[in-house]
Backbone as JSON, one array per atom type, in Angstrom:
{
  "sequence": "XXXXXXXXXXXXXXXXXXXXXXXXXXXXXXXXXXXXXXXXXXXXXXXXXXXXXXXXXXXXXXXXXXXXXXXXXXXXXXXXXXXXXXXXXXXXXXXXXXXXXXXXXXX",
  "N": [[72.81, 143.33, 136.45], [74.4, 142.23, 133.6], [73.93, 141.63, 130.05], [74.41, 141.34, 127.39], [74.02, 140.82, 123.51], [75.05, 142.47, 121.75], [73.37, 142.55, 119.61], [72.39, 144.66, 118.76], [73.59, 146.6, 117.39], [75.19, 148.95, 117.95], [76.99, 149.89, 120.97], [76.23, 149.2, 123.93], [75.72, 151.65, 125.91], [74.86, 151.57, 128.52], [76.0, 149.34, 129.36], [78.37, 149.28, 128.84], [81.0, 151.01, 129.06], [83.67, 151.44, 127.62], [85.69, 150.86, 124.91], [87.99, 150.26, 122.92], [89.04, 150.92, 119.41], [87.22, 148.92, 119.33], [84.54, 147.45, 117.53], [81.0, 147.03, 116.76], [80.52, 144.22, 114.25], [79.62, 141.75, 111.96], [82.02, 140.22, 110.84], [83.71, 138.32, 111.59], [82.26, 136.24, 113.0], [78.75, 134.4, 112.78], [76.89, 136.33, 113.46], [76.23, 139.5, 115.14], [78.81, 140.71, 117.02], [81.26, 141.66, 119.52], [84.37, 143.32, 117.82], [87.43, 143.36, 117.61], [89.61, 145.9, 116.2], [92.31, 146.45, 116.13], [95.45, 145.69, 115.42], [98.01, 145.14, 117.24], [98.9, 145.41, 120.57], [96.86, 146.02, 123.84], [93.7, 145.45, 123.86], [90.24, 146.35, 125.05], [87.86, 145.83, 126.64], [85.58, 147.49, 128.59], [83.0, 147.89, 131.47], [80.29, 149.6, 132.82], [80.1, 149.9, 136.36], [80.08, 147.12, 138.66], [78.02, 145.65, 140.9], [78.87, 143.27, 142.77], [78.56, 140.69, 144.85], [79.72, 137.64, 147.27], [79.05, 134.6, 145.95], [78.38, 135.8, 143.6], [79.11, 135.99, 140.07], [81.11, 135.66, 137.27], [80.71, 135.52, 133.59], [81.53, 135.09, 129.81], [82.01, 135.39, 126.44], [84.98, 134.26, 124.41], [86.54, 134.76, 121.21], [89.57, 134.19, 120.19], [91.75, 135.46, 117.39], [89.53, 135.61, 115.29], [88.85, 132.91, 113.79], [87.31, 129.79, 112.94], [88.1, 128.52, 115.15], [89.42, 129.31, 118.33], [91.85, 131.44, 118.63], [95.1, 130.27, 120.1], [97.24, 132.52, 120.55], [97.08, 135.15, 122.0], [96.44, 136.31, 124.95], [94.0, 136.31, 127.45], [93.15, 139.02, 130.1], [91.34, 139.57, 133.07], [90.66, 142.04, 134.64], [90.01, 143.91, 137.9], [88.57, 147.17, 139.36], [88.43, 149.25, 142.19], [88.24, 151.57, 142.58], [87.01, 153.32, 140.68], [88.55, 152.92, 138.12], [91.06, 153.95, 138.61], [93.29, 152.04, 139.22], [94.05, 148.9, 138.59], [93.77, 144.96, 139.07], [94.01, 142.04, 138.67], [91.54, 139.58, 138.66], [91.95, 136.49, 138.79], [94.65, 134.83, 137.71], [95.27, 133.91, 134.75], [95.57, 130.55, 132.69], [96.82, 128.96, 129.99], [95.86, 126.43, 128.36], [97.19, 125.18, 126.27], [99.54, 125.5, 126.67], [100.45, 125.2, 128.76], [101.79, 123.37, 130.99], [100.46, 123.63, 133.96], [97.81, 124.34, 134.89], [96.19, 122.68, 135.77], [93.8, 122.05, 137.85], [93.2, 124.65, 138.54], [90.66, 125.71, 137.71]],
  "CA": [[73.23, 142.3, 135.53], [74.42, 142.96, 131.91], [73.83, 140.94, 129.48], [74.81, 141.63, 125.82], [74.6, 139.86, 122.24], [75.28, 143.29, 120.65], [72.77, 142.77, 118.19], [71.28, 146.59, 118.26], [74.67, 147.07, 116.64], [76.05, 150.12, 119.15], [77.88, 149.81, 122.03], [74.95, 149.59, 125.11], [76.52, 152.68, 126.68], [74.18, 151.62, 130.13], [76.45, 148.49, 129.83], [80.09, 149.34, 128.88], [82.09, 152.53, 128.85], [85.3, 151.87, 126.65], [86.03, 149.79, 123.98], [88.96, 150.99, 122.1], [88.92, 150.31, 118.29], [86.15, 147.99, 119.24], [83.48, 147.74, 116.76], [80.44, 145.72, 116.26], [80.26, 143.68, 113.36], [79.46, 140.18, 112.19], [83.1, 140.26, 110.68], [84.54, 137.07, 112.43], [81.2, 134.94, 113.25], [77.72, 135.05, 111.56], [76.21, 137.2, 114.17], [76.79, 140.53, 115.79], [79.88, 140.44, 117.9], [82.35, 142.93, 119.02], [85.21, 142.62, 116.88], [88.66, 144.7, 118.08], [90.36, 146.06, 114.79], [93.46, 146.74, 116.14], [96.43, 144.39, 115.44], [98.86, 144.98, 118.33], [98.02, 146.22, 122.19], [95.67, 145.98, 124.56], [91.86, 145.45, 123.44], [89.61, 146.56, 126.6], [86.14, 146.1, 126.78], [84.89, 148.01, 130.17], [81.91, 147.83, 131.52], [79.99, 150.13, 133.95], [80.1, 149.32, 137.4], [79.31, 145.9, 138.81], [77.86, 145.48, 142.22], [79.35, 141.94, 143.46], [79.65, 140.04, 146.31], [79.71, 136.56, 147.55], [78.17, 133.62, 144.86], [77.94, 136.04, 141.94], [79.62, 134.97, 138.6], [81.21, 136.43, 135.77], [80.42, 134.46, 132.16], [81.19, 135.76, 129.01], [82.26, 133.93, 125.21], [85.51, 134.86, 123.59], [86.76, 133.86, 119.88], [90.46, 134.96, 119.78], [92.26, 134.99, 116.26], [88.52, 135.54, 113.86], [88.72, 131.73, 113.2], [86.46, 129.07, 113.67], [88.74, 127.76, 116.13], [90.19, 130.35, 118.8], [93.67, 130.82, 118.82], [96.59, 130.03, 121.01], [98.5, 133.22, 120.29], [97.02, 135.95, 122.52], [96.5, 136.29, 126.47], [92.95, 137.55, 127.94], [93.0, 138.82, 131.28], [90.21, 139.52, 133.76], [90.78, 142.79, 135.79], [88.96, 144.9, 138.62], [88.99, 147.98, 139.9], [87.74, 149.1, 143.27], [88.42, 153.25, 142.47], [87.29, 153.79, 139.38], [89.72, 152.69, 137.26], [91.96, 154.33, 139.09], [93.91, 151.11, 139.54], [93.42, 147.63, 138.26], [94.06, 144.04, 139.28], [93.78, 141.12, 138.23], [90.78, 138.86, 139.39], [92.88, 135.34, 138.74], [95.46, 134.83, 136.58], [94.81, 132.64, 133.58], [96.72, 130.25, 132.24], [96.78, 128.87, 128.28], [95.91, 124.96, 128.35], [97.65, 124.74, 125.03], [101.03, 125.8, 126.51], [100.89, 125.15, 130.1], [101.24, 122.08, 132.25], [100.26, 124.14, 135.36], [96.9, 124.75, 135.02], [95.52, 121.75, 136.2], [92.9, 122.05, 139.05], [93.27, 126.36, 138.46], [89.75, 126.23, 137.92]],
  "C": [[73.44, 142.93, 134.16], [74.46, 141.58, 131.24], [73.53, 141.37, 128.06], [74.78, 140.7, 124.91], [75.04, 141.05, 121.35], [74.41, 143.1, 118.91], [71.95, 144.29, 117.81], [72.8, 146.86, 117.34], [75.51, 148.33, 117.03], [76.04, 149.28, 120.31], [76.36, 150.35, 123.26], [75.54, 150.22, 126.36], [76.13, 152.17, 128.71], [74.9, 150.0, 130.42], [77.88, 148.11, 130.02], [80.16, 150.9, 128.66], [83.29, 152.99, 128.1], [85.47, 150.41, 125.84], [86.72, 150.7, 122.6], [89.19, 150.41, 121.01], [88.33, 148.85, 118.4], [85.29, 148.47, 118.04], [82.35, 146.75, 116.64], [80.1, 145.42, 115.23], [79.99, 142.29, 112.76], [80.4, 139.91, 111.15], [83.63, 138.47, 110.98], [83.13, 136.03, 112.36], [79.61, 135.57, 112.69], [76.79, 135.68, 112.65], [76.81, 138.17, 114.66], [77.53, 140.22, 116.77], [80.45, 141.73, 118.25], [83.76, 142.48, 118.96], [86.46, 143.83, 117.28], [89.33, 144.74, 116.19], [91.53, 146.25, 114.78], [94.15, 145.5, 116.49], [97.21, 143.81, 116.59], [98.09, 145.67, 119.62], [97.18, 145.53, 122.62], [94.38, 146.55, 123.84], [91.3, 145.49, 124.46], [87.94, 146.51, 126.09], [85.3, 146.51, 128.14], [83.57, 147.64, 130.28], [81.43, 149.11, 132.85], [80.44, 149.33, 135.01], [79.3, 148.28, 137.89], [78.99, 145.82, 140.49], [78.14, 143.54, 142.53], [79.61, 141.47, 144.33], [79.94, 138.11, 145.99], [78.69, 135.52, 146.76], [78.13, 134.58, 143.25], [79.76, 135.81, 140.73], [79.66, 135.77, 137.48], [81.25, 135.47, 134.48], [80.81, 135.34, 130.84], [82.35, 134.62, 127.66], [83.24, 135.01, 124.53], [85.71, 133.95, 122.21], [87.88, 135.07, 119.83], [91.07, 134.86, 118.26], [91.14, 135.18, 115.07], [88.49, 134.42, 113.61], [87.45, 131.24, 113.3], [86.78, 128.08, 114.9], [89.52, 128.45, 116.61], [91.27, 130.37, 118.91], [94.36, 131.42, 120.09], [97.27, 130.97, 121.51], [98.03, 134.05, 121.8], [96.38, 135.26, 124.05], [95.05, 136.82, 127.03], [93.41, 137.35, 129.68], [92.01, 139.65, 131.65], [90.36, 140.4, 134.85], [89.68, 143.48, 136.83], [89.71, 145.96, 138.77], [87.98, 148.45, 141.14], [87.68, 150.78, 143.14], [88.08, 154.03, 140.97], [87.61, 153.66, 138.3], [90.77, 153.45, 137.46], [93.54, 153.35, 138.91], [93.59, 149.64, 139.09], [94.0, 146.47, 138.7], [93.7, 142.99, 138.82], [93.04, 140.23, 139.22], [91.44, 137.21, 140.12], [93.53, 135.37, 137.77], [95.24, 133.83, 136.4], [95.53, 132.02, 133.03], [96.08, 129.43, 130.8], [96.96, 127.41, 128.86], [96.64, 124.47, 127.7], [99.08, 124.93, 125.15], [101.82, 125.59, 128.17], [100.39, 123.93, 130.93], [100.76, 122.69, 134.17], [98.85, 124.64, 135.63], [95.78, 123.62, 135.37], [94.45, 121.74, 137.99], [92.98, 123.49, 139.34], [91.49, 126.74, 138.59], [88.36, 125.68, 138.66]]
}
């Protein structure tokens, strides 16, 4: 299990592996977060390897945009990999409530 608030203020190496112009700071919300600094691209937050099967559950709290109200603009998606990172896929594709009548009974 991992379970992060990033309040030691580094990156809990025994829980992620890559986070590219990630940083943690309490920048955006009044507690330690990790906060991407880069404007355009892909923002990744890896994690070690997860052992998963059948009933287990991924959870985790975004805040896109720094607001107090996440924004609209950007896309997260939710990949695996079965090699490494050799290869990645997408777990389910996600769809934006705020822009899509098709997401009704998705989850």
């Amino acid at each position: 299990m991992i379970e992060d608030d990033f309040s030691g203020g580094t990156l809990n190496t025994s829980s992620f592996v890559f986070a590219p112009n990630g940083v943690i700071d309490s920048k955006c919300v009044s507690r330690q977060a990790m906060h991407f600094t880069g404007q355009y691209g892909d923002q990744i937050l890896s994690t070690q390897d997860l052992n998963l099967g059948n009933g287990s559950f991924i959870q985790f709290d975004l805040n896109l945009g720094c607001t107090a109200v996440s924004s609209q603009t950007w896309t997260v998606v939710l990949e695996q990999s079965f090699d490494n990172g050799g290869s990645w896929g997408i777990v389910q594709s996600l769809c934006n409530v705020f822009s899509s009548s098709s997401c009704a009974g998705s989850w």
